[in-house]
Amino acid sequence: MVLDIAGLPPERIVFSPSPLAELSTALHALAEPGHHPGLHGWTTATAAALKQDLADRLHEADFLWGPTFSDISTPFAAFPYGEGRPGETLAEDLDTLDRLDDEVYVNAALEISCASRYCMGGPSPLVDATAREEALERAAARGPRQLQFARRLLADPPGVRAWIRRLFEDCEQAFFADVWQRVRVELAADARHKSEVLRRKGLREALAEVSPAMSLDETGTRIHIDKLNSSRGTAMDPEVGPGLTFVPSSFGWPHLMVLHAPGWRPVVHYPLAAPELPGPASVELLVRRMEALAHPMRMRICRNLARAPFTTGELASAHGISAPEVSRHIAVMKKAGLITTRRRGRYVMHQLNLTVVARLGSDFLEGVLR
């Protein structure tokens, strides 16, 4: 994913926490606990403590924060030439959400950020029959409950919007007020720190602290985000005005979410840290490792190298192939970082890097969820 920032003034880059974005991320963790193994204790306890009525309503609306995230979690980004800052409280964020007109709100609620047409923009389902049909098809593909919710929103936007606001407010009363009281100081401190890094050291250093999956190209005009989807956004949309906002999250890992819809200010919603798995592999390296292990002969060679160091000659003899063929397989796995090599006298010994291999499953999960 690429964000064009050519000509973006540094003062138009904002780091700021958002109560509504954090609540949406917390709701996502409750809806998809498998995405967030590090939050298992919190998700289990919180879900068990929910009153049945609130649990039922959350289940009904998880279209907005379940497998993918709705852009209504960052409504401040929808206003052209704004400051690009969320509210200080959930009520302020919800007031901003209420200011969106129905067409923008419905389009954002029913869009799916990982869909191929996300970057294309287009009319709202409220006013365009084709867009409406496509929105309903996307909803139907995700199940009858999502389809029913989409139909309700299209039929009665004001009524459903009021229903969603009450749902957010009830979540604040049930559990989020305590959550926000606990995390807001940490989130604000992180935003201040990264703002200071941006001011003193520049965007390249600030991005390095946001996530190892983000980098600035050599020209300083494009931000590259290491995600599986290929898309492009801009922080210099003339209809929106220059700007880019970074929103920290305590609940976000392993997701690194990027709002880049046309007509919206780009927003990067990033996790504070990933203590479970520091230094995740890039998507490119992950693909290289999985392709290296997909060959049946390399799998057989790994069986040896997982147990002890072997020379090329020993592996050739063990598997009945030539030494040059073994060398080619070793070269592929070494390039992927799957094996280590050391010299012992006149022999070169190869061994499987068990730490790297043990992390492959977690790296894969983080890569596809990022």
mmCIF file of C-alpha atoms in Angstrom:
data_model
loop_
_atom_site.group_PDB
_atom_site.id
_atom_site.type_symbol
_atom_site.label_atom_id
_atom_site.label_comp_id
_atom_site.label_asym_id
_atom_site.label_seq_id
_atom_site.Cartn_x
_atom_site.Cartn_y
_atom_site.Cartn_z
ATOM 1 C CA MET A 1 0.000 0.000 0.000
ATOM 2 C CA VAL A 2 1.264 3.473 -0.885
ATOM 3 C CA LEU A 3 0.314 6.901 0.474
ATOM 4 C CA ASP A 4 1.427 9.860 -1.656
ATOM 5 C CA ILE A 5 2.589 12.751 0.529
ATOM 6 C CA ALA A 6 4.483 14.895 -2.008
ATOM 7 C CA GLY A 7 4.231 18.505 -0.841
ATOM 8 C CA LEU A 8 2.600 17.663 2.501
ATOM 9 C CA PRO A 9 3.625 20.260 5.116
ATOM 10 C CA PRO A 10 4.923 18.618 8.322
ATOM 11 C CA GLU A 11 2.486 20.672 10.394
ATOM 12 C CA ARG A 12 -0.393 18.887 8.621
ATOM 13 C CA ILE A 13 0.693 15.537 10.085
ATOM 14 C CA VAL A 14 -1.172 14.851 13.319
ATOM 15 C CA PHE A 15 -0.721 12.233 16.045
ATOM 16 C CA SER A 16 -3.785 11.992 18.284
ATOM 17 C CA PRO A 17 -5.795 9.294 20.125
ATOM 18 C CA SER A 18 -9.468 8.823 19.344
ATOM 19 C CA PRO A 19 -12.051 7.501 21.834
ATOM 20 C CA LEU A 20 -14.403 6.311 19.066
ATOM 21 C CA ALA A 21 -11.625 4.594 17.108
ATOM 22 C CA GLU A 22 -10.474 2.854 20.290
ATOM 23 C CA LEU A 23 -14.018 1.763 21.150
ATOM 24 C CA SER A 24 -14.426 0.371 17.623
ATOM 25 C CA THR A 25 -11.168 -1.549 17.994
ATOM 26 C CA ALA A 26 -12.278 -2.909 21.360
ATOM 27 C CA LEU A 27 -15.584 -4.009 19.804
ATOM 28 C CA HIS A 28 -13.648 -5.707 17.023
ATOM 29 C CA ALA A 29 -11.595 -7.596 19.619
ATOM 30 C CA LEU A 30 -14.835 -8.759 21.265
ATOM 31 C CA ALA A 31 -16.286 -9.832 17.900
ATOM 32 C CA GLU A 32 -13.080 -11.498 16.639
ATOM 33 C CA PRO A 33 -11.152 -12.668 19.733
ATOM 34 C CA GLY A 34 -9.090 -15.038 17.589
ATOM 35 C CA HIS A 35 -7.417 -12.005 16.010
ATOM 36 C CA HIS A 36 -6.196 -10.839 19.412
ATOM 37 C CA PRO A 37 -4.806 -13.706 21.497
ATOM 38 C CA GLY A 38 -3.028 -11.239 23.766
ATOM 39 C CA LEU A 39 -6.408 -9.826 24.847
ATOM 40 C CA HIS A 40 -7.982 -13.187 25.673
ATOM 41 C CA GLY A 41 -8.447 -12.389 29.360
ATOM 42 C CA TRP A 42 -10.079 -9.023 28.667
ATOM 43 C CA THR A 43 -12.358 -10.235 25.855
ATOM 44 C CA THR A 44 -13.522 -13.237 27.886
ATOM 45 C CA ALA A 45 -14.270 -11.229 31.027
ATOM 46 C CA THR A 46 -15.916 -8.342 29.172
ATOM 47 C CA ALA A 47 -18.110 -10.578 27.008
ATOM 48 C CA ALA A 48 -19.225 -12.545 30.071
ATOM 49 C CA ALA A 49 -20.192 -9.348 31.917
ATOM 50 C CA LEU A 50 -22.324 -7.876 29.105
ATOM 51 C CA LYS A 51 -26.056 -7.731 29.691
ATOM 52 C CA GLN A 52 -27.943 -9.878 27.210
ATOM 53 C CA ASP A 53 -29.679 -6.946 25.519
ATOM 54 C CA LEU A 54 -26.382 -5.148 24.860
ATOM 55 C CA ALA A 55 -24.712 -8.368 23.699
ATOM 56 C CA ASP A 56 -27.563 -8.973 21.250
ATOM 57 C CA ARG A 57 -27.338 -5.448 19.847
ATOM 58 C CA LEU A 58 -23.564 -5.708 19.447
ATOM 59 C CA HIS A 59 -24.044 -8.961 17.591
ATOM 60 C CA GLU A 60 -26.573 -7.282 15.315
ATOM 61 C CA ALA A 61 -24.250 -4.379 14.464
ATOM 62 C CA ASP A 62 -20.897 -6.173 14.234
ATOM 63 C CA PHE A 63 -21.141 -5.560 10.493
ATOM 64 C CA LEU A 64 -19.375 -2.285 11.371
ATOM 65 C CA TRP A 65 -16.378 -3.685 13.257
ATOM 66 C CA GLY A 66 -16.245 -7.470 12.741
ATOM 67 C CA PRO A 67 -14.027 -8.948 10.018
ATOM 68 C CA THR A 68 -13.322 -5.458 8.633
ATOM 69 C CA PHE A 69 -13.642 -1.930 10.000
ATOM 70 C CA SER A 70 -16.062 0.777 8.979
ATOM 71 C CA ASP A 71 -14.666 4.242 8.354
ATOM 72 C CA ILE A 72 -17.349 5.727 10.619
ATOM 73 C CA SER A 73 -14.904 5.045 13.468
ATOM 74 C CA THR A 74 -12.881 8.100 12.315
ATOM 75 C CA PRO A 75 -15.545 10.649 11.289
ATOM 76 C CA PHE A 76 -13.194 13.634 11.729
ATOM 77 C CA ALA A 77 -11.452 12.496 8.518
ATOM 78 C CA ALA A 78 -14.551 13.142 6.401
ATOM 79 C CA PHE A 79 -14.536 16.933 6.765
ATOM 80 C CA PRO A 80 -12.531 18.840 4.127
ATOM 81 C CA TYR A 81 -9.788 21.157 5.335
ATOM 82 C CA GLY A 82 -10.318 20.235 8.974
ATOM 83 C CA GLU A 83 -7.645 19.982 11.631
ATOM 84 C CA GLY A 84 -7.653 16.205 11.379
ATOM 85 C CA ARG A 85 -8.003 15.702 15.131
ATOM 86 C CA PRO A 86 -10.452 13.362 16.906
ATOM 87 C CA GLY A 87 -12.428 14.514 19.929
ATOM 88 C CA GLU A 88 -11.180 14.449 23.483
ATOM 89 C CA THR A 89 -14.160 12.371 24.634
ATOM 90 C CA LEU A 90 -16.383 9.736 23.102
ATOM 91 C CA ALA A 91 -19.288 12.204 23.176
ATOM 92 C CA GLU A 92 -17.263 14.667 21.069
ATOM 93 C CA ASP A 93 -16.406 11.955 18.547
ATOM 94 C CA LEU A 94 -20.050 10.903 18.375
ATOM 95 C CA ASP A 95 -21.100 14.517 17.827
ATOM 96 C CA THR A 96 -18.676 14.646 14.895
ATOM 97 C CA LEU A 97 -20.159 11.412 13.586
ATOM 98 C CA ASP A 98 -23.631 12.978 13.794
ATOM 99 C CA ARG A 99 -22.435 15.845 11.574
ATOM 100 C CA LEU A 100 -21.848 13.496 8.611
ATOM 101 C CA ASP A 101 -24.636 13.693 6.070
ATOM 102 C CA ASP A 102 -26.598 10.510 5.431
ATOM 103 C CA GLU A 103 -24.944 9.769 2.089
ATOM 104 C CA VAL A 104 -21.411 9.887 3.516
ATOM 105 C CA TYR A 105 -22.418 7.960 6.631
ATOM 106 C CA VAL A 106 -24.183 5.151 4.772
ATOM 107 C CA ASN A 107 -21.436 4.857 2.167
ATOM 108 C CA ALA A 108 -18.809 4.562 4.903
ATOM 109 C CA ALA A 109 -20.860 2.109 6.957
ATOM 110 C CA LEU A 110 -21.556 -0.263 4.073
ATOM 111 C CA GLU A 111 -18.155 -0.069 2.393
ATOM 112 C CA ILE A 112 -15.532 -2.743 3.016
ATOM 113 C CA SER A 113 -12.025 -1.314 3.237
ATOM 114 C CA CYS A 114 -10.332 -4.418 1.781
ATOM 115 C CA ALA A 115 -12.608 -4.491 -1.302
ATOM 116 C CA SER A 116 -11.015 -3.705 -4.662
ATOM 117 C CA ARG A 117 -13.338 -0.741 -5.307
ATOM 118 C CA TYR A 118 -12.534 0.965 -1.985
ATOM 119 C CA CYS A 119 -10.012 3.330 -3.625
ATOM 120 C CA MET A 120 -12.340 4.176 -6.497
ATOM 121 C CA GLY A 121 -14.943 6.171 -4.590
ATOM 122 C CA GLY A 122 -18.308 6.681 -6.172
ATOM 123 C CA PRO A 123 -21.872 7.636 -5.291
ATOM 124 C CA SER A 124 -23.653 6.588 -2.133
ATOM 125 C CA PRO A 125 -26.021 3.596 -2.139
ATOM 126 C CA LEU A 126 -28.684 6.032 -0.981
ATOM 127 C CA VAL A 127 -28.734 7.816 -4.343
ATOM 128 C CA ASP A 128 -27.317 5.318 -6.842
ATOM 129 C CA ALA A 129 -29.076 2.046 -7.726
ATOM 130 C CA THR A 130 -25.873 0.290 -8.843
ATOM 131 C CA ALA A 131 -24.025 1.252 -5.661
ATOM 132 C CA ARG A 132 -27.017 0.098 -3.624
ATOM 133 C CA GLU A 133 -27.079 -3.285 -5.362
ATOM 134 C CA GLU A 134 -23.331 -3.727 -4.847
ATOM 135 C CA ALA A 135 -23.612 -2.795 -1.149
ATOM 136 C CA LEU A 136 -26.389 -5.318 -0.628
ATOM 137 C CA GLU A 137 -24.414 -7.995 -2.480
ATOM 138 C CA ARG A 138 -21.411 -7.410 -0.207
ATOM 139 C CA ALA A 139 -23.667 -7.581 2.828
ATOM 140 C CA ALA A 140 -25.386 -10.760 1.611
ATOM 141 C CA ALA A 141 -22.010 -12.429 1.068
ATOM 142 C CA ARG A 142 -21.335 -11.966 4.780
ATOM 143 C CA GLY A 143 -24.606 -13.501 5.933
ATOM 144 C CA PRO A 144 -28.329 -12.839 6.407
ATOM 145 C CA ARG A 145 -27.831 -10.809 9.589
ATOM 146 C CA GLN A 146 -25.515 -8.367 7.788
ATOM 147 C CA LEU A 147 -27.931 -8.167 4.870
ATOM 148 C CA GLN A 148 -30.811 -7.323 7.196
ATOM 149 C CA PHE A 149 -28.743 -4.637 8.899
ATOM 150 C CA ALA A 150 -27.756 -3.114 5.534
ATOM 151 C CA ARG A 151 -31.379 -3.027 4.394
ATOM 152 C CA ARG A 152 -32.410 -1.286 7.633
ATOM 153 C CA LEU A 153 -29.691 1.338 7.209
ATOM 154 C CA LEU A 154 -30.639 2.013 3.597
ATOM 155 C CA ALA A 155 -34.351 2.231 4.429
ATOM 156 C CA ASP A 156 -34.057 4.441 7.523
ATOM 157 C CA PRO A 157 -30.647 6.152 7.868
ATOM 158 C CA PRO A 158 -31.676 8.601 10.643
ATOM 159 C CA GLY A 159 -33.284 5.884 12.738
ATOM 160 C CA VAL A 160 -30.385 3.459 12.436
ATOM 161 C CA ARG A 161 -27.835 6.221 13.065
ATOM 162 C CA ALA A 162 -29.591 7.128 16.315
ATOM 163 C CA TRP A 163 -29.696 3.421 17.223
ATOM 164 C CA ILE A 164 -25.930 3.101 16.620
ATOM 165 C CA ARG A 165 -25.162 6.185 18.717
ATOM 166 C CA ARG A 166 -27.178 4.781 21.620
ATOM 167 C CA LEU A 167 -25.294 1.500 21.220
ATOM 168 C CA PHE A 168 -21.935 3.272 21.486
ATOM 169 C CA GLU A 169 -23.143 5.215 24.515
ATOM 170 C CA ASP A 170 -24.359 2.032 26.199
ATOM 171 C CA CYS A 171 -20.957 0.445 25.549
ATOM 172 C CA GLU A 172 -19.313 3.405 27.247
ATOM 173 C CA GLN A 173 -21.503 2.940 30.292
ATOM 174 C CA ALA A 174 -21.056 -0.848 30.374
ATOM 175 C CA PHE A 175 -17.274 -1.117 29.962
ATOM 176 C CA PHE A 176 -15.593 1.482 27.761
ATOM 177 C CA ALA A 177 -15.491 4.341 30.288
ATOM 178 C CA ASP A 178 -13.230 2.210 32.469
ATOM 179 C CA VAL A 179 -11.168 1.117 29.449
ATOM 180 C CA TRP A 180 -10.677 4.685 28.231
ATOM 181 C CA GLN A 181 -9.750 5.887 31.702
ATOM 182 C CA ARG A 182 -7.062 3.185 31.754
ATOM 183 C CA VAL A 183 -5.573 3.640 28.263
ATOM 184 C CA ARG A 184 -6.059 7.308 27.400
ATOM 185 C CA VAL A 185 -2.966 8.524 29.273
ATOM 186 C CA GLU A 186 -0.758 5.976 27.520
ATOM 187 C CA LEU A 187 -2.255 6.792 24.122
ATOM 188 C CA ALA A 188 -1.834 10.526 24.643
ATOM 189 C CA ALA A 189 1.772 10.046 25.777
ATOM 190 C CA ASP A 190 2.517 7.972 22.685
ATOM 191 C CA ALA A 191 0.980 10.626 20.416
ATOM 192 C CA ARG A 192 3.057 13.363 22.093
ATOM 193 C CA HIS A 193 6.240 11.317 21.808
ATOM 194 C CA LYS A 194 5.786 10.597 18.108
ATOM 195 C CA SER A 195 4.870 14.232 17.447
ATOM 196 C CA GLU A 196 8.149 15.205 19.074
ATOM 197 C CA VAL A 197 10.075 12.643 17.021
ATOM 198 C CA LEU A 198 8.443 14.054 13.877
ATOM 199 C CA ARG A 199 9.405 17.600 14.868
ATOM 200 C CA ARG A 200 12.987 16.815 15.869
ATOM 201 C CA LYS A 201 13.998 13.966 13.567
ATOM 202 C CA GLY A 202 11.532 14.001 10.685
ATOM 203 C CA LEU A 203 8.892 11.729 9.230
ATOM 204 C CA ARG A 204 11.220 8.838 8.427
ATOM 205 C CA GLU A 205 12.139 8.365 12.076
ATOM 206 C CA ALA A 206 8.549 8.884 13.218
ATOM 207 C CA LEU A 207 7.307 6.172 10.833
ATOM 208 C CA ALA A 208 9.962 3.779 12.107
ATOM 209 C CA GLU A 209 8.523 4.229 15.587
ATOM 210 C CA VAL A 210 4.918 3.837 14.422
ATOM 211 C CA SER A 211 5.469 0.395 12.876
ATOM 212 C CA PRO A 212 8.223 -1.670 11.243
ATOM 213 C CA ALA A 213 5.696 -2.205 8.437
ATOM 214 C CA MET A 214 5.871 1.502 7.459
ATOM 215 C CA SER A 215 8.666 3.293 5.637
ATOM 216 C CA LEU A 216 9.369 6.435 3.650
ATOM 217 C CA ASP A 217 10.792 6.072 0.149
ATOM 218 C CA GLU A 218 14.106 7.650 -0.859
ATOM 219 C CA THR A 219 12.416 10.696 -2.362
ATOM 220 C CA GLY A 220 10.433 11.375 0.789
ATOM 221 C CA THR A 221 7.229 11.626 -1.244
ATOM 222 C CA ARG A 222 5.606 8.230 -0.624
ATOM 223 C CA ILE A 223 4.863 6.193 2.483
ATOM 224 C CA HIS A 224 4.969 2.442 1.916
ATOM 225 C CA ILE A 225 2.859 0.214 4.179
ATOM 226 C CA ASP A 226 3.722 -3.482 4.117
ATOM 227 C CA LYS A 227 0.245 -4.980 3.716
ATOM 228 C CA LEU A 228 -1.032 -7.745 1.453
ATOM 229 C CA ASN A 229 -3.529 -5.518 -0.360
ATOM 230 C CA SER A 230 -2.221 -3.313 -3.174
ATOM 231 C CA SER A 231 -3.743 0.154 -3.153
ATOM 232 C CA ARG A 232 -2.868 3.826 -3.240
ATOM 233 C CA GLY A 233 -4.084 6.888 -1.396
ATOM 234 C CA THR A 234 -3.057 10.515 -1.157
ATOM 235 C CA ALA A 235 -2.610 13.022 1.637
ATOM 236 C CA MET A 236 -2.865 15.870 -0.889
ATOM 237 C CA ASP A 237 -6.409 15.484 -2.217
ATOM 238 C CA PRO A 238 -7.396 18.972 -3.419
ATOM 239 C CA GLU A 239 -11.005 18.385 -2.387
ATOM 240 C CA VAL A 240 -10.006 17.407 1.157
ATOM 241 C CA GLY A 241 -6.928 19.508 1.775
ATOM 242 C CA PRO A 242 -3.472 18.349 2.834
ATOM 243 C CA GLY A 243 -3.270 16.175 5.904
ATOM 244 C CA LEU A 244 -2.482 12.833 7.473
ATOM 245 C CA THR A 245 -3.524 11.622 10.920
ATOM 246 C CA PHE A 246 -1.994 8.835 13.019
ATOM 247 C CA VAL A 247 -4.212 7.329 15.723
ATOM 248 C CA PRO A 248 -2.598 5.043 18.348
ATOM 249 C CA SER A 249 -4.459 2.042 19.751
ATOM 250 C CA SER A 250 -3.995 -0.185 22.780
ATOM 251 C CA PHE A 251 -6.280 -2.862 21.316
ATOM 252 C CA GLY A 252 -5.150 -2.802 17.698
ATOM 253 C CA TRP A 253 -2.353 -5.352 17.358
ATOM 254 C CA PRO A 254 -1.868 -7.099 14.935
ATOM 255 C CA HIS A 255 -3.885 -4.719 12.755
ATOM 256 C CA LEU A 256 -2.326 -1.707 11.076
ATOM 257 C CA MET A 257 -5.343 -0.013 9.488
ATOM 258 C CA VAL A 258 -5.160 2.689 6.848
ATOM 259 C CA LEU A 259 -8.178 4.789 5.884
ATOM 260 C CA HIS A 260 -7.449 5.964 2.341
ATOM 261 C CA ALA A 261 -10.885 6.397 0.753
ATOM 262 C CA PRO A 262 -11.278 9.195 -1.813
ATOM 263 C CA GLY A 263 -12.696 12.321 -0.230
ATOM 264 C CA TRP A 264 -11.410 11.434 3.246
ATOM 265 C CA ARG A 265 -8.266 12.553 5.024
ATOM 266 C CA PRO A 266 -5.929 9.524 5.276
ATOM 267 C CA VAL A 267 -5.756 8.000 8.755
ATOM 268 C CA VAL A 268 -3.295 5.391 10.007
ATOM 269 C CA HIS A 269 -4.647 3.484 13.025
ATOM 270 C CA TYR A 270 -1.629 1.776 14.545
ATOM 271 C CA PRO A 271 -1.062 -0.497 17.573
ATOM 272 C CA LEU A 272 1.141 0.826 20.340
ATOM 273 C CA ALA A 273 3.224 -2.335 20.534
ATOM 274 C CA ALA A 274 3.344 -6.031 19.782
ATOM 275 C CA PRO A 275 5.027 -7.481 22.872
ATOM 276 C CA GLU A 276 4.120 -11.019 21.858
ATOM 277 C CA LEU A 277 6.034 -10.890 18.576
ATOM 278 C CA PRO A 278 8.597 -8.090 18.247
ATOM 279 C CA GLY A 279 9.978 -7.386 14.804
ATOM 280 C CA PRO A 280 7.418 -9.125 12.535
ATOM 281 C CA ALA A 281 8.613 -10.427 9.174
ATOM 282 C CA SER A 282 7.761 -8.394 6.090
ATOM 283 C CA VAL A 283 5.117 -9.789 3.767
ATOM 284 C CA GLU A 284 7.774 -10.301 1.075
ATOM 285 C CA LEU A 285 9.994 -12.302 3.441
ATOM 286 C CA LEU A 286 7.013 -14.316 4.692
ATOM 287 C CA VAL A 287 6.107 -15.282 1.109
ATOM 288 C CA ARG A 288 9.725 -16.241 0.416
ATOM 289 C CA ARG A 289 9.850 -18.493 3.473
ATOM 290 C CA MET A 290 6.590 -20.250 2.702
ATOM 291 C CA GLU A 291 7.596 -20.794 -0.930
ATOM 292 C CA ALA A 292 10.949 -22.195 0.233
ATOM 293 C CA LEU A 293 9.219 -24.742 2.458
ATOM 294 C CA ALA A 294 6.663 -25.720 -0.196
ATOM 295 C CA HIS A 295 9.170 -27.920 -2.083
ATOM 296 C CA PRO A 296 8.947 -31.581 -0.932
ATOM 297 C CA MET A 297 12.713 -32.138 -1.066
ATOM 298 C CA ARG A 298 13.370 -29.051 1.034
ATOM 299 C CA MET A 299 10.825 -30.322 3.546
ATOM 300 C CA ARG A 300 12.742 -33.600 3.759
ATOM 301 C CA ILE A 301 16.034 -31.740 4.154
ATOM 302 C CA CYS A 302 14.476 -29.694 6.972
ATOM 303 C CA ARG A 303 13.764 -32.947 8.818
ATOM 304 C CA ASN A 304 17.505 -33.521 9.035
ATOM 305 C CA LEU A 305 18.480 -29.930 9.737
ATOM 306 C CA ALA A 306 15.949 -29.625 12.556
ATOM 307 C CA ARG A 307 17.751 -32.347 14.476
ATOM 308 C CA ALA A 308 21.433 -31.523 13.975
ATOM 309 C CA PRO A 309 23.913 -29.682 11.702
ATOM 310 C CA PHE A 310 24.661 -31.423 8.376
ATOM 311 C CA THR A 311 27.109 -30.833 5.547
ATOM 312 C CA THR A 312 26.028 -30.654 1.933
ATOM 313 C CA GLY A 313 27.644 -34.008 1.265
ATOM 314 C CA GLU A 314 25.840 -35.664 4.157
ATOM 315 C CA LEU A 315 22.489 -34.344 2.956
ATOM 316 C CA ALA A 316 23.203 -35.512 -0.605
ATOM 317 C CA SER A 317 23.993 -39.004 0.642
ATOM 318 C CA ALA A 318 20.972 -39.114 2.936
ATOM 319 C CA HIS A 319 18.522 -38.176 0.188
ATOM 320 C CA GLY A 320 20.137 -39.744 -2.863
ATOM 321 C CA ILE A 321 20.638 -36.533 -4.799
ATOM 322 C CA SER A 322 23.736 -34.685 -6.005
ATOM 323 C CA ALA A 323 25.668 -32.228 -3.866
ATOM 324 C CA PRO A 324 24.998 -29.351 -6.322
ATOM 325 C CA GLU A 325 21.254 -30.043 -6.052
ATOM 326 C CA VAL A 326 21.467 -29.906 -2.262
ATOM 327 C CA SER A 327 23.405 -26.649 -2.539
ATOM 328 C CA ARG A 328 20.624 -25.109 -4.641
ATOM 329 C CA HIS A 329 18.017 -26.082 -2.040
ATOM 330 C CA ILE A 330 20.209 -24.771 0.777
ATOM 331 C CA ALA A 331 20.656 -21.462 -1.070
ATOM 332 C CA VAL A 332 16.882 -20.996 -1.351
ATOM 333 C CA MET A 333 16.323 -21.679 2.347
ATOM 334 C CA LYS A 334 19.268 -19.544 3.391
ATOM 335 C CA LYS A 335 17.960 -16.595 1.359
ATOM 336 C CA ALA A 336 14.660 -16.998 3.198
ATOM 337 C CA GLY A 337 16.451 -16.944 6.554
ATOM 338 C CA LEU A 338 15.362 -20.477 7.425
ATOM 339 C CA ILE A 339 18.787 -21.962 8.058
ATOM 340 C CA THR A 340 22.051 -20.937 9.668
ATOM 341 C CA THR A 341 25.487 -21.898 8.395
ATOM 342 C CA ARG A 342 28.789 -22.119 10.227
ATOM 343 C CA ARG A 343 32.205 -23.516 9.471
ATOM 344 C CA ARG A 344 33.650 -26.340 11.529
ATOM 345 C CA GLY A 345 37.251 -26.903 10.391
ATOM 346 C CA ARG A 346 37.088 -27.650 6.688
ATOM 347 C CA TYR A 347 33.395 -28.518 6.840
ATOM 348 C CA VAL A 348 30.460 -26.133 6.327
ATOM 349 C CA MET A 349 27.559 -27.112 8.557
ATOM 350 C CA HIS A 350 23.913 -26.171 7.964
ATOM 351 C CA GLN A 351 21.126 -26.210 10.550
ATOM 352 C CA LEU A 352 17.466 -25.168 10.626
ATOM 353 C CA ASN A 353 16.749 -21.910 12.444
ATOM 354 C CA LEU A 354 14.129 -23.273 14.823
ATOM 355 C CA THR A 355 13.202 -19.856 16.200
ATOM 356 C CA VAL A 356 12.317 -18.513 12.749
ATOM 357 C CA VAL A 357 10.400 -21.648 11.759
ATOM 358 C CA ALA A 358 8.478 -21.666 15.044
ATOM 359 C CA ARG A 359 7.274 -18.132 14.311
ATOM 360 C CA LEU A 360 6.051 -18.839 10.791
ATOM 361 C CA GLY A 361 2.464 -19.482 11.847
ATOM 362 C CA SER A 362 2.314 -16.312 13.938
ATOM 363 C CA ASP A 363 4.060 -14.277 11.213
ATOM 364 C CA PHE A 364 1.573 -15.568 8.654
ATOM 365 C CA LEU A 365 -1.379 -14.667 10.875
ATOM 366 C CA GLU A 366 -0.032 -11.198 11.530
ATOM 367 C CA GLY A 367 0.735 -10.691 7.845
ATOM 368 C CA VAL A 368 -2.785 -11.494 6.649
ATOM 369 C CA LEU A 369 -4.450 -9.555 9.490
ATOM 370 C CA ARG A 370 -2.220 -6.496 9.331
#
